[in-house]
mmCIF file of C-alpha atoms and ligand atoms in Angstrom:
data_model
loop_
_atom_site.group_PDB
_atom_site.id
_atom_site.type_symbol
_atom_site.label_atom_id
_atom_site.label_comp_id
_atom_site.label_asym_id
_atom_site.label_seq_id
_atom_site.Cartn_x
_atom_site.Cartn_y
_atom_site.Cartn_z
ATOM 1 C CA UNK O 53 17.629 22.717 -5.058
ATOM 2 C CA UNK O 54 17.246 24.918 -8.170
ATOM 3 C CA UNK O 55 14.587 27.617 -8.146
ATOM 4 C CA UNK O 56 12.721 25.818 -10.967
ATOM 5 C CA UNK O 57 12.235 22.826 -8.765
ATOM 6 C CA UNK O 58 10.834 24.899 -5.911
ATOM 7 C CA UNK O 59 8.284 26.176 -8.378
ATOM 8 C CA UNK O 60 7.420 22.652 -9.442
ATOM 9 C CA UNK O 61 6.936 21.632 -5.805
ATOM 10 C CA UNK O 62 4.711 24.666 -5.181
ATOM 11 C CA UNK O 63 2.682 24.138 -8.329
ATOM 12 C CA UNK O 64 2.126 20.411 -8.092
ATOM 13 C CA UNK O 65 2.653 19.223 -4.513
ATOM 14 C CA UNK O 66 2.577 22.073 -2.018
ATOM 15 C CA UNK O 67 -0.904 23.071 -3.172
ATOM 16 C CA UNK O 68 -4.380 23.122 -1.604
ATOM 17 C CA UNK O 69 -5.846 20.159 -3.525
ATOM 18 C CA UNK O 70 -3.285 17.971 -1.785
ATOM 19 C CA UNK O 71 -2.528 19.835 1.427
ATOM 20 C CA UNK O 72 -6.095 20.146 2.670
ATOM 21 C CA UNK O 73 -6.700 20.660 6.382
ATOM 22 C CA UNK O 74 -6.977 17.750 8.701
ATOM 23 C CA UNK O 75 -7.145 17.504 12.463
ATOM 24 C CA UNK O 76 -3.791 16.278 13.792
ATOM 25 C CA UNK O 77 -1.832 17.821 10.905
ATOM 26 C CA UNK O 78 -0.351 20.950 12.511
ATOM 27 C CA UNK O 79 2.067 21.812 9.709
ATOM 28 C CA UNK O 80 2.221 20.634 6.073
ATOM 29 C CA UNK O 81 4.781 21.269 3.301
ATOM 30 C CA UNK O 82 6.939 24.369 3.107
ATOM 31 C CA UNK O 83 9.058 24.206 6.241
ATOM 32 C CA UNK O 84 11.954 21.856 6.955
ATOM 33 C CA UNK O 85 9.558 19.195 8.223
ATOM 34 C CA UNK O 86 5.882 18.597 8.842
ATOM 35 C CA UNK O 87 4.314 18.298 12.331
ATOM 36 C CA UNK O 88 1.622 15.826 13.361
ATOM 37 C CA UNK O 89 -0.047 15.540 16.739
ATOM 38 C CA UNK O 90 -1.179 12.112 17.818
ATOM 39 C CA UNK O 91 -4.570 12.196 19.635
ATOM 40 C CA UNK O 92 -4.654 10.697 23.152
ATOM 41 C CA UNK O 93 -5.449 6.987 23.049
ATOM 42 C CA UNK O 94 -4.270 6.559 19.462
ATOM 43 C CA UNK O 95 -1.146 5.032 18.020
ATOM 44 C CA UNK O 96 0.694 6.110 14.856
ATOM 45 C CA UNK O 97 0.939 3.445 12.142
ATOM 46 C CA UNK O 98 3.574 4.068 9.451
ATOM 47 C CA UNK O 99 4.257 2.327 6.178
ATOM 48 C CA UNK O 100 6.260 3.050 3.029
ATOM 49 C CA UNK O 101 6.259 1.653 -0.521
ATOM 50 C CA UNK O 102 8.469 2.538 -3.500
ATOM 51 C CA UNK O 103 7.411 2.013 -7.090
ATOM 52 C CA UNK O 104 10.121 2.055 -9.740
ATOM 53 C CA UNK O 105 9.587 2.501 -13.459
ATOM 54 C CA UNK O 106 9.845 -0.773 -15.421
ATOM 55 C CA UNK O 107 9.882 -2.762 -12.206
ATOM 56 C CA UNK O 108 6.556 -1.883 -10.667
ATOM 57 C CA UNK O 109 4.890 -0.051 -13.513
ATOM 58 C CA UNK O 110 5.457 0.307 -17.280
ATOM 59 C CA UNK O 111 7.491 3.244 -18.562
ATOM 60 C CA UNK O 112 4.487 4.594 -20.469
ATOM 61 C CA UNK O 113 2.134 4.355 -17.485
ATOM 62 C CA UNK O 114 -0.595 7.035 -17.426
ATOM 63 C CA UNK O 115 0.625 9.445 -14.695
ATOM 64 C CA UNK O 116 -2.944 10.154 -13.456
ATOM 65 C CA UNK O 117 -3.521 6.411 -12.837
ATOM 66 C CA UNK O 118 0.002 5.770 -11.641
ATOM 67 C CA UNK O 119 -0.293 8.351 -8.897
ATOM 68 C CA UNK O 120 -3.464 6.695 -7.702
ATOM 69 C CA UNK O 121 -1.857 3.284 -7.565
ATOM 70 C CA UNK O 122 1.148 4.613 -5.658
ATOM 71 C CA UNK O 123 -1.013 6.065 -2.917
ATOM 72 C CA UNK O 124 -3.558 3.246 -2.881
ATOM 73 C CA UNK O 125 -1.028 0.490 -2.314
ATOM 74 C CA UNK O 126 0.294 2.441 0.647
ATOM 75 C CA UNK O 127 -3.183 3.039 2.026
ATOM 76 C CA UNK O 128 -3.816 -0.688 1.678
ATOM 77 C CA UNK O 129 -1.058 -1.341 4.200
ATOM 78 C CA UNK O 130 -2.893 0.908 6.668
ATOM 79 C CA UNK O 131 -6.104 -0.981 5.949
ATOM 80 C CA UNK O 132 -4.300 -4.250 6.711
ATOM 81 C CA UNK O 133 -3.350 -2.892 10.150
ATOM 82 C CA UNK O 134 -6.951 -1.769 10.762
ATOM 83 C CA UNK O 135 -5.701 1.831 10.811
ATOM 84 C CA UNK O 136 -7.274 4.967 9.358
ATOM 85 C CA UNK O 137 -5.311 7.340 7.084
ATOM 86 C CA UNK O 138 -3.838 10.460 8.625
ATOM 87 C CA UNK O 139 -1.424 11.943 6.072
ATOM 88 C CA UNK O 140 1.317 11.008 3.604
ATOM 89 C CA UNK O 141 4.710 12.134 2.407
ATOM 90 C CA UNK O 142 6.003 11.712 -1.158
ATOM 91 C CA UNK O 143 9.558 11.372 -2.508
ATOM 92 C CA UNK O 144 9.602 11.556 -6.240
ATOM 93 C CA UNK O 145 12.510 11.209 -8.622
ATOM 94 C CA UNK O 146 12.122 12.283 -12.241
ATOM 95 C CA UNK O 147 14.574 12.255 -15.174
ATOM 96 C CA UNK O 148 13.216 15.517 -16.633
ATOM 97 C CA UNK O 149 10.485 17.688 -15.117
ATOM 98 C CA UNK O 150 7.656 17.217 -17.568
ATOM 99 C CA UNK O 151 4.907 19.636 -16.550
ATOM 100 C CA UNK O 152 2.098 17.712 -18.295
ATOM 101 C CA UNK O 153 3.158 14.550 -16.553
ATOM 102 C CA UNK O 154 3.379 16.336 -13.184
ATOM 103 C CA UNK O 155 0.017 17.962 -13.620
ATOM 104 C CA UNK O 156 -1.683 14.632 -14.345
ATOM 105 C CA UNK O 157 0.265 12.909 -11.548
ATOM 106 C CA UNK O 158 -0.689 15.494 -8.945
ATOM 107 C CA UNK O 159 -4.316 15.366 -10.043
ATOM 108 C CA UNK O 160 -4.357 11.604 -9.670
ATOM 109 C CA UNK O 161 -2.844 11.916 -6.201
ATOM 110 C CA UNK O 162 -5.430 14.508 -5.230
ATOM 111 C CA UNK O 163 -8.322 12.191 -6.226
ATOM 112 C CA UNK O 164 -7.151 9.446 -3.906
ATOM 113 C CA UNK O 165 -5.921 11.797 -1.143
ATOM 114 C CA UNK O 166 -9.378 13.371 -1.005
ATOM 115 C CA UNK O 167 -11.280 10.104 -1.253
ATOM 116 C CA UNK O 168 -9.337 8.738 1.725
ATOM 117 C CA UNK O 169 -8.979 12.091 3.522
ATOM 118 C CA UNK O 170 -5.224 11.684 3.598
ATOM 119 C CA UNK O 171 -3.416 14.981 2.822
ATOM 120 C CA UNK O 172 0.137 15.345 1.476
ATOM 121 C CA UNK O 173 2.258 16.929 4.207
ATOM 122 C CA UNK O 174 5.733 16.975 2.685
ATOM 123 C CA UNK O 175 8.290 15.190 0.620
ATOM 124 C CA UNK O 176 11.313 15.429 -1.551
ATOM 125 C CA UNK O 177 11.760 16.059 -5.257
ATOM 126 C CA UNK O 178 14.907 14.944 -7.056
ATOM 127 C CA UNK O 179 16.305 14.189 -10.459
ATOM 128 C CA UNK O 180 17.002 10.590 -11.412
ATOM 129 C CA UNK O 181 15.424 7.456 -12.872
ATOM 130 C CA UNK O 182 11.662 7.687 -12.390
ATOM 131 C CA UNK O 183 10.675 6.438 -8.970
ATOM 132 C CA UNK O 184 7.860 7.238 -6.565
ATOM 133 C CA UNK O 185 8.128 6.575 -2.851
ATOM 134 C CA UNK O 186 5.200 7.258 -0.542
ATOM 135 C CA UNK O 187 5.075 6.997 3.213
ATOM 136 C CA UNK O 188 1.610 6.899 4.778
ATOM 137 C CA UNK O 189 0.813 7.679 8.391
ATOM 138 C CA UNK O 190 -2.320 6.311 9.982
ATOM 139 C CA UNK O 191 -4.021 6.166 13.370
ATOM 140 C CA UNK O 192 -5.420 3.232 15.278
ATOM 141 C CA UNK O 193 -6.908 3.065 18.783
ATOM 142 C CA UNK O 194 -4.090 2.035 21.086
ATOM 143 C CA UNK O 195 -3.536 -1.731 21.047
ATOM 144 C CA UNK O 196 -6.156 -2.322 18.380
ATOM 145 C CA UNK O 197 -3.964 -2.765 15.292
ATOM 146 C CA UNK O 198 -4.416 -6.151 13.588
ATOM 147 C CA UNK O 199 -1.083 -7.973 13.219
ATOM 148 C CA UNK O 200 -0.036 -10.991 11.223
ATOM 149 C CA UNK O 201 0.766 -12.890 14.383
ATOM 150 C CA UNK O 202 -2.613 -13.523 15.957
ATOM 151 C CA UNK O 203 -3.983 -16.484 13.983
ATOM 152 C CA UNK O 204 -4.925 -19.677 15.796
ATOM 153 C CA UNK O 205 -5.663 -23.202 14.630
ATOM 154 C CA UNK O 206 -9.346 -23.444 13.645
ATOM 155 C CA UNK O 207 -9.647 -19.799 12.538
ATOM 156 C CA UNK O 208 -11.538 -19.309 9.302
ATOM 157 C CA UNK O 209 -9.600 -17.680 6.432
ATOM 158 C CA UNK O 210 -11.472 -15.036 4.505
ATOM 159 C CA UNK O 211 -10.632 -12.687 1.647
ATOM 160 C CA UNK O 212 -12.306 -9.426 0.665
ATOM 161 C CA UNK O 213 -13.276 -8.735 -2.951
ATOM 162 C CA UNK O 214 -11.968 -10.963 -5.769
ATOM 163 C CA UNK O 215 -8.589 -12.485 -6.483
ATOM 164 C CA UNK O 216 -6.421 -12.415 -9.590
ATOM 165 C CA UNK O 217 -7.795 -9.465 -11.537
ATOM 166 C CA UNK O 218 -4.711 -7.309 -11.025
ATOM 167 C CA UNK O 219 -2.332 -10.168 -11.866
ATOM 168 C CA UNK O 220 -4.193 -10.792 -15.111
ATOM 169 C CA UNK O 221 -4.143 -7.077 -15.872
ATOM 170 C CA UNK O 222 -0.455 -6.707 -15.055
ATOM 171 C CA UNK O 223 0.344 -9.688 -17.190
ATOM 172 C CA UNK O 224 -1.271 -7.846 -20.068
ATOM 173 C CA UNK O 225 -0.042 -4.350 -19.333
ATOM 174 C CA UNK O 226 3.632 -5.187 -18.686
ATOM 175 C CA UNK O 227 4.048 -7.390 -21.717
ATOM 176 C CA UNK O 228 5.405 -5.155 -24.505
ATOM 177 C CA UNK O 229 5.101 -7.834 -27.095
ATOM 178 C CA UNK O 230 1.743 -8.989 -25.751
ATOM 179 C CA UNK O 231 3.203 -12.447 -25.453
ATOM 180 C CA UNK O 232 0.281 -13.311 -23.274
ATOM 181 C CA UNK O 233 -2.129 -12.922 -26.132
ATOM 182 C CA UNK O 234 -1.908 -16.659 -26.467
ATOM 183 C CA UNK O 235 -3.253 -17.104 -22.989
ATOM 184 C CA UNK O 236 -5.520 -14.124 -22.461
ATOM 185 C CA UNK O 237 -8.352 -12.717 -24.396
ATOM 186 C CA UNK O 238 -8.592 -8.978 -24.031
ATOM 187 C CA UNK O 239 -11.372 -7.124 -22.240
ATOM 188 C CA UNK O 240 -11.368 -3.374 -22.424
ATOM 189 C CA UNK O 241 -8.235 -1.396 -21.645
ATOM 190 C CA UNK O 242 -10.220 0.464 -19.002
ATOM 191 C CA UNK O 243 -11.094 -2.616 -17.014
ATOM 192 C CA UNK O 244 -7.445 -3.703 -17.055
ATOM 193 C CA UNK O 245 -6.225 -0.263 -16.038
ATOM 194 C CA UNK O 246 -8.688 -0.130 -13.189
ATOM 195 C CA UNK O 247 -7.780 -3.580 -11.847
ATOM 196 C CA UNK O 248 -4.108 -2.685 -11.767
ATOM 197 C CA UNK O 249 -4.005 1.052 -11.098
ATOM 198 C CA UNK O 250 -7.023 1.628 -8.911
ATOM 199 C CA UNK O 251 -7.234 -1.161 -6.335
ATOM 200 C CA UNK O 252 -9.581 -0.359 -3.454
ATOM 201 C CA UNK O 253 -7.679 0.278 -0.242
ATOM 202 C CA UNK O 254 -9.936 -1.598 2.178
ATOM 203 C CA UNK O 255 -9.789 0.968 4.976
ATOM 204 C CA UNK O 256 -13.444 0.604 5.994
ATOM 205 C CA UNK O 257 -13.194 -3.195 5.977
ATOM 206 C CA UNK O 258 -10.050 -3.107 8.066
ATOM 207 C CA UNK O 259 -11.680 -0.827 10.657
ATOM 208 C CA UNK O 260 -14.856 -2.912 10.777
ATOM 209 C CA UNK O 261 -12.834 -6.099 11.296
ATOM 210 C CA UNK O 262 -10.802 -4.665 14.176
ATOM 211 C CA UNK O 263 -12.754 -6.489 16.855
ATOM 212 C CA UNK O 264 -13.470 -9.634 14.832
ATOM 213 C CA UNK O 265 -10.208 -10.718 13.251
ATOM 214 C CA UNK O 266 -7.284 -12.529 14.838
ATOM 215 C CA UNK O 267 -4.765 -11.708 12.070
ATOM 216 C CA UNK O 268 -4.825 -9.761 8.842
ATOM 217 C CA UNK O 269 -2.695 -8.562 5.912
ATOM 218 C CA UNK O 270 -3.197 -7.194 2.488
ATOM 219 C CA UNK O 271 -2.484 -9.463 -0.480
ATOM 220 C CA UNK O 272 0.290 -7.929 -2.529
ATOM 221 C CA UNK O 273 2.198 -11.055 -3.646
ATOM 222 C CA UNK O 274 -0.682 -13.531 -4.019
ATOM 223 C CA UNK O 275 -2.788 -15.283 -1.361
ATOM 224 C CA UNK O 276 -0.621 -18.378 -1.188
ATOM 225 C CA UNK O 277 2.523 -16.422 -0.506
ATOM 226 C CA UNK O 278 0.965 -13.824 1.784
ATOM 227 C CA UNK O 279 -1.024 -16.299 3.826
ATOM 228 C CA UNK O 280 2.273 -18.009 4.644
ATOM 229 C CA UNK O 281 3.390 -14.755 6.282
ATOM 230 C CA UNK O 282 0.445 -15.020 8.647
ATOM 231 C CA UNK O 283 1.050 -18.707 9.310
ATOM 232 C CA UNK O 284 4.732 -18.184 10.071
ATOM 233 C CA UNK O 285 4.130 -15.110 12.225
ATOM 234 C CA UNK O 286 1.393 -16.898 14.183
ATOM 235 C CA UNK O 287 3.288 -20.165 14.716
ATOM 236 C CA UNK O 288 5.071 -20.669 18.020
ATOM 237 C CA UNK O 289 7.886 -22.934 19.161
ATOM 238 C CA UNK O 290 5.359 -25.479 20.283
ATOM 239 C CA UNK O 291 2.684 -24.985 17.689
ATOM 240 C CA UNK O 292 3.255 -24.776 13.963
ATOM 241 C CA UNK O 293 0.377 -23.575 11.829
ATOM 242 C CA UNK O 294 -0.591 -24.467 8.290
ATOM 243 C CA UNK O 295 -3.756 -23.901 6.225
ATOM 244 C CA UNK O 296 -6.203 -25.683 4.060
ATOM 245 C CA UNK O 297 -7.596 -23.692 1.147
ATOM 246 C CA UNK O 298 -10.484 -24.776 -1.010
ATOM 247 C CA UNK O 299 -9.891 -23.915 -4.642
ATOM 248 C CA UNK O 300 -13.623 -24.160 -5.292
ATOM 249 C CA UNK O 301 -14.320 -21.265 -2.951
ATOM 250 C CA UNK O 302 -11.883 -18.699 -4.382
ATOM 251 C CA UNK O 303 -13.757 -15.523 -5.404
ATOM 252 C CA UNK O 304 -13.024 -14.958 -9.096
ATOM 253 C CA UNK O 305 -14.477 -12.118 -11.126
ATOM 254 C CA UNK O 306 -16.338 -12.613 -14.391
ATOM 255 C CA UNK O 307 -13.595 -10.721 -16.197
ATOM 256 C CA UNK O 308 -10.961 -12.969 -14.702
ATOM 257 C CA UNK O 309 -12.876 -16.050 -15.784
ATOM 258 C CA UNK O 310 -13.152 -14.621 -19.305
ATOM 259 C CA UNK O 311 -9.513 -13.590 -19.582
ATOM 260 C CA UNK O 312 -7.679 -16.475 -18.001
ATOM 261 C CA UNK O 313 -7.797 -20.046 -19.377
ATOM 262 C CA UNK O 314 -9.607 -22.354 -16.992
ATOM 263 C CA UNK O 315 -6.602 -24.501 -16.190
ATOM 264 C CA UNK O 316 -4.627 -21.394 -15.153
ATOM 265 C CA UNK O 317 -7.282 -19.733 -13.026
ATOM 266 C CA UNK O 318 -6.620 -21.261 -9.580
ATOM 267 C CA UNK O 319 -2.891 -20.843 -9.896
ATOM 268 C CA UNK O 320 -3.126 -17.207 -10.999
ATOM 269 C CA UNK O 321 -5.714 -16.366 -8.333
ATOM 270 C CA UNK O 322 -3.515 -17.840 -5.595
ATOM 271 C CA UNK O 323 -0.147 -16.695 -6.826
ATOM 272 C CA UNK O 324 -0.771 -13.474 -8.761
ATOM 273 C CA UNK O 325 -0.060 -10.338 -6.775
ATOM 274 C CA UNK O 326 -1.313 -6.773 -6.661
ATOM 275 C CA UNK O 327 -4.916 -7.399 -5.649
ATOM 276 C CA UNK O 328 -4.564 -5.499 -2.368
ATOM 277 C CA UNK O 329 -7.519 -7.362 -0.977
ATOM 278 C CA UNK O 330 -7.402 -8.298 2.718
ATOM 279 C CA UNK O 331 -6.675 -11.834 3.919
ATOM 280 C CA UNK O 332 -8.396 -12.124 7.253
ATOM 281 C CA UNK O 333 -8.277 -14.848 9.919
ATOM 282 C CA UNK O 334 -11.458 -14.978 12.003
ATOM 283 C CA UNK O 335 -12.083 -17.149 15.094
ATOM 284 C CA UNK O 336 -15.220 -19.237 14.778
ATOM 285 C CA UNK O 337 -16.945 -17.234 17.494
ATOM 286 C CA UNK O 338 -16.503 -13.992 15.523
ATOM 287 C CA UNK O 339 -17.462 -15.205 12.034
ATOM 288 C CA UNK O 340 -21.078 -14.124 12.148
ATOM 289 C CA UNK O 341 -20.105 -10.585 13.231
ATOM 290 C CA UNK O 342 -17.379 -10.311 10.626
ATOM 291 C CA UNK O 343 -19.701 -11.420 7.837
ATOM 292 C CA UNK O 344 -22.406 -8.996 9.011
ATOM 293 C CA UNK O 345 -19.903 -6.095 9.121
ATOM 294 C CA UNK O 346 -18.772 -6.768 5.567
ATOM 295 C CA UNK O 347 -22.371 -7.143 4.357
ATOM 296 C CA UNK O 348 -23.168 -3.693 5.780
ATOM 297 C CA UNK O 349 -20.241 -2.269 3.792
ATOM 298 C CA UNK O 350 -21.339 -4.153 0.644
ATOM 299 C CA UNK O 351 -17.919 -5.869 0.406
ATOM 300 C CA UNK O 352 -17.712 -9.378 -0.901
ATOM 301 C CA UNK O 353 -16.267 -11.461 1.929
ATOM 302 C CA UNK O 354 -15.502 -15.065 1.169
ATOM 303 C CA UNK O 355 -14.350 -17.899 3.384
ATOM 304 C CA UNK O 356 -11.630 -19.673 1.416
ATOM 305 C CA UNK O 357 -10.140 -21.988 4.029
ATOM 306 C CA UNK O 358 -9.101 -22.755 7.573
ATOM 307 C CA UNK O 359 -5.991 -22.395 9.709
ATOM 308 C CA UNK O 360 -4.862 -25.838 10.935
ATOM 309 C CA UNK O 361 -2.172 -27.342 13.121
ATOM 310 C CA UNK O 362 0.742 -28.511 11.011
ATOM 311 C CA UNK O 363 0.357 -32.244 11.132
ATOM 312 C CA UNK O 364 2.001 -33.943 8.201
ATOM 313 C CA UNK O 365 2.753 -30.663 6.424
ATOM 314 C CA UNK O 366 5.633 -28.237 6.754
ATOM 315 C CA UNK O 367 5.308 -25.164 8.960
ATOM 316 C CA UNK O 368 3.279 -22.621 7.082
ATOM 317 C CA UNK O 369 2.390 -25.362 4.571
ATOM 318 C CA UNK O 370 -0.794 -24.928 2.615
ATOM 319 C CA UNK O 371 -2.970 -27.742 1.409
ATOM 320 C CA UNK O 372 -5.353 -27.176 -1.451
ATOM 321 C CA UNK O 373 -8.663 -28.846 -2.036
ATOM 322 C CA UNK O 374 -8.927 -29.250 -5.808
ATOM 323 C CA UNK O 375 -11.947 -29.187 -8.081
ATOM 324 C CA UNK O 376 -12.645 -32.903 -7.345
ATOM 325 C CA UNK O 377 -12.382 -32.442 -3.595
ATOM 326 C CA UNK O 378 -8.964 -34.117 -3.364
ATOM 327 C CA UNK O 379 -6.440 -32.528 -0.991
ATOM 328 C CA UNK O 380 -2.923 -31.884 -2.197
ATOM 329 C CA UNK O 381 0.062 -29.849 -0.969
ATOM 330 C CA UNK O 382 0.415 -26.466 -2.591
ATOM 331 C CA UNK O 383 3.929 -26.590 -3.985
ATOM 332 C CA UNK O 384 4.227 -23.308 -5.709
ATOM 333 C CA UNK O 385 4.729 -19.893 -4.190
ATOM 334 C CA UNK O 386 3.277 -16.515 -5.140
ATOM 335 C CA UNK O 387 5.284 -14.782 -7.772
ATOM 336 C CA UNK O 388 8.032 -13.006 -5.821
ATOM 337 C CA UNK O 389 8.275 -10.603 -8.684
ATOM 338 C CA UNK O 390 6.661 -10.234 -12.027
ATOM 339 C CA UNK O 391 9.043 -11.395 -14.778
ATOM 340 C CA UNK O 392 8.497 -9.544 -18.044
ATOM 341 C CA UNK O 393 7.077 -11.834 -20.649
ATOM 342 C CA UNK O 394 7.004 -14.628 -18.055
HETATM 343 P P1 ADP W 1039 15.019 20.625 2.262
HETATM 344 O O1 ADP W 1039 16.160 21.116 1.465
HETATM 345 O O2 ADP W 1039 14.803 21.310 3.584
HETATM 346 O O3 ADP W 1039 14.957 19.152 2.329
HETATM 347 P P2 ADP W 1039 13.171 20.599 0.052
HETATM 348 O O4 ADP W 1039 13.631 21.534 -1.002
HETATM 349 O O5 ADP W 1039 13.468 19.166 -0.122
HETATM 350 O O6 ADP W 1039 13.725 21.124 1.456
HETATM 351 O O7 ADP W 1039 11.630 20.755 0.296
HETATM 352 C C1 ADP W 1039 11.084 22.003 0.615
HETATM 353 C C2 ADP W 1039 9.691 21.794 1.127
HETATM 354 O O8 ADP W 1039 8.900 21.241 0.078
HETATM 355 C C3 ADP W 1039 9.585 20.813 2.301
HETATM 356 O O9 ADP W 1039 8.598 21.267 3.177
HETATM 357 C C4 ADP W 1039 9.176 19.546 1.639
HETATM 358 O O10 ADP W 1039 8.416 18.746 2.534
HETATM 359 C C5 ADP W 1039 8.351 20.031 0.508
HETATM 360 N N1 ADP W 1039 8.400 19.111 -0.654
HETATM 361 C C6 ADP W 1039 9.430 18.840 -1.458
HETATM 362 N N2 ADP W 1039 9.088 17.920 -2.392
HETATM 363 C C7 ADP W 1039 7.819 17.590 -2.146
HETATM 364 C C8 ADP W 1039 6.893 16.681 -2.721
HETATM 365 N N3 ADP W 1039 7.239 15.914 -3.778
HETATM 366 N N4 ADP W 1039 5.690 16.606 -2.169
HETATM 367 C C9 ADP W 1039 5.345 17.350 -1.117
HETATM 368 N N5 ADP W 1039 6.129 18.225 -0.550
HETATM 369 C C10 ADP W 1039 7.381 18.333 -1.031
HETATM 370 MG MG1 MG W 1040 14.545 17.686 0.769
#
């Protein structure tokens, strides 16, 4: 790599605001590889997410906010496993090294890295179309990670926080022509930016739910779509699971209610992605404890439905109780990907 790029790495990534000390990190950036030691009784949990310009974020995205989103969506995967952050690596590809952009990007990273005590321990810096790939490493007590595969018929289905805000924000932010103006009224830019770029990674919630939940994941593609991952993973050869969701119980924010036309709200809350809230299955015997744990953390925790045996519905089928209390099959999926102007 050219000398100039070594200087960029030193100035923006191999620097104290990002490489702060942490137990278990024996060696950070600067050598051929980093070294981590895994404490006795813990397991290493690893996850990676790539964000590409124009696919996952707009070309003119604010680098300070973008960096936060890149790290937060990765941390959210650790939260969904009930793990705690240990450290992260970063592979970044840039068309032209723009120092102002890098400065803001590294500052954004440092804000989240510090907030979650997750230092940057290494990475790769290359030229190419703009793309950011982060790998997070987390720790969980051995055997205590929460998987998608533990849900049982009768478990209550909960979500943290509120649903749909990020989808509404993305709809606005990604639409160059603001096609969606017809459908959305516009709250402040700041509120939209925050919903999309600064999702909470629910680390504390994940840890607190370790001993209460049967299955958990973070909602990146919409509750309807992501809940199906749990239902499929938790179904067995002899027992297929489905779910009943009550549309009247979905936690919607005031901003969401203001922005999104009423007839679109349930669909967007269930199918819009990027919320990074946790979807949590809780056995009846653990519900009181789970609710109490979330109350202590001050995190909204809403029961939205129940896991059921698949009788009369497809495996992983979801039935929705509508505003009038009628039950119907949910026949649309989460958006598999945002379609510009769609
Ligand atoms: P190598 O040729 O051995 O792969 P690199 O030039 O890619 O070395 O990286 C040199 C050092 O700088 C390594 O320790 C690497 O982890 C670190 N590094 C490179 N890019 C980044 C980055 N974007 N963030 C953090 N550390 C980085
Ligand atoms: Mg390299």
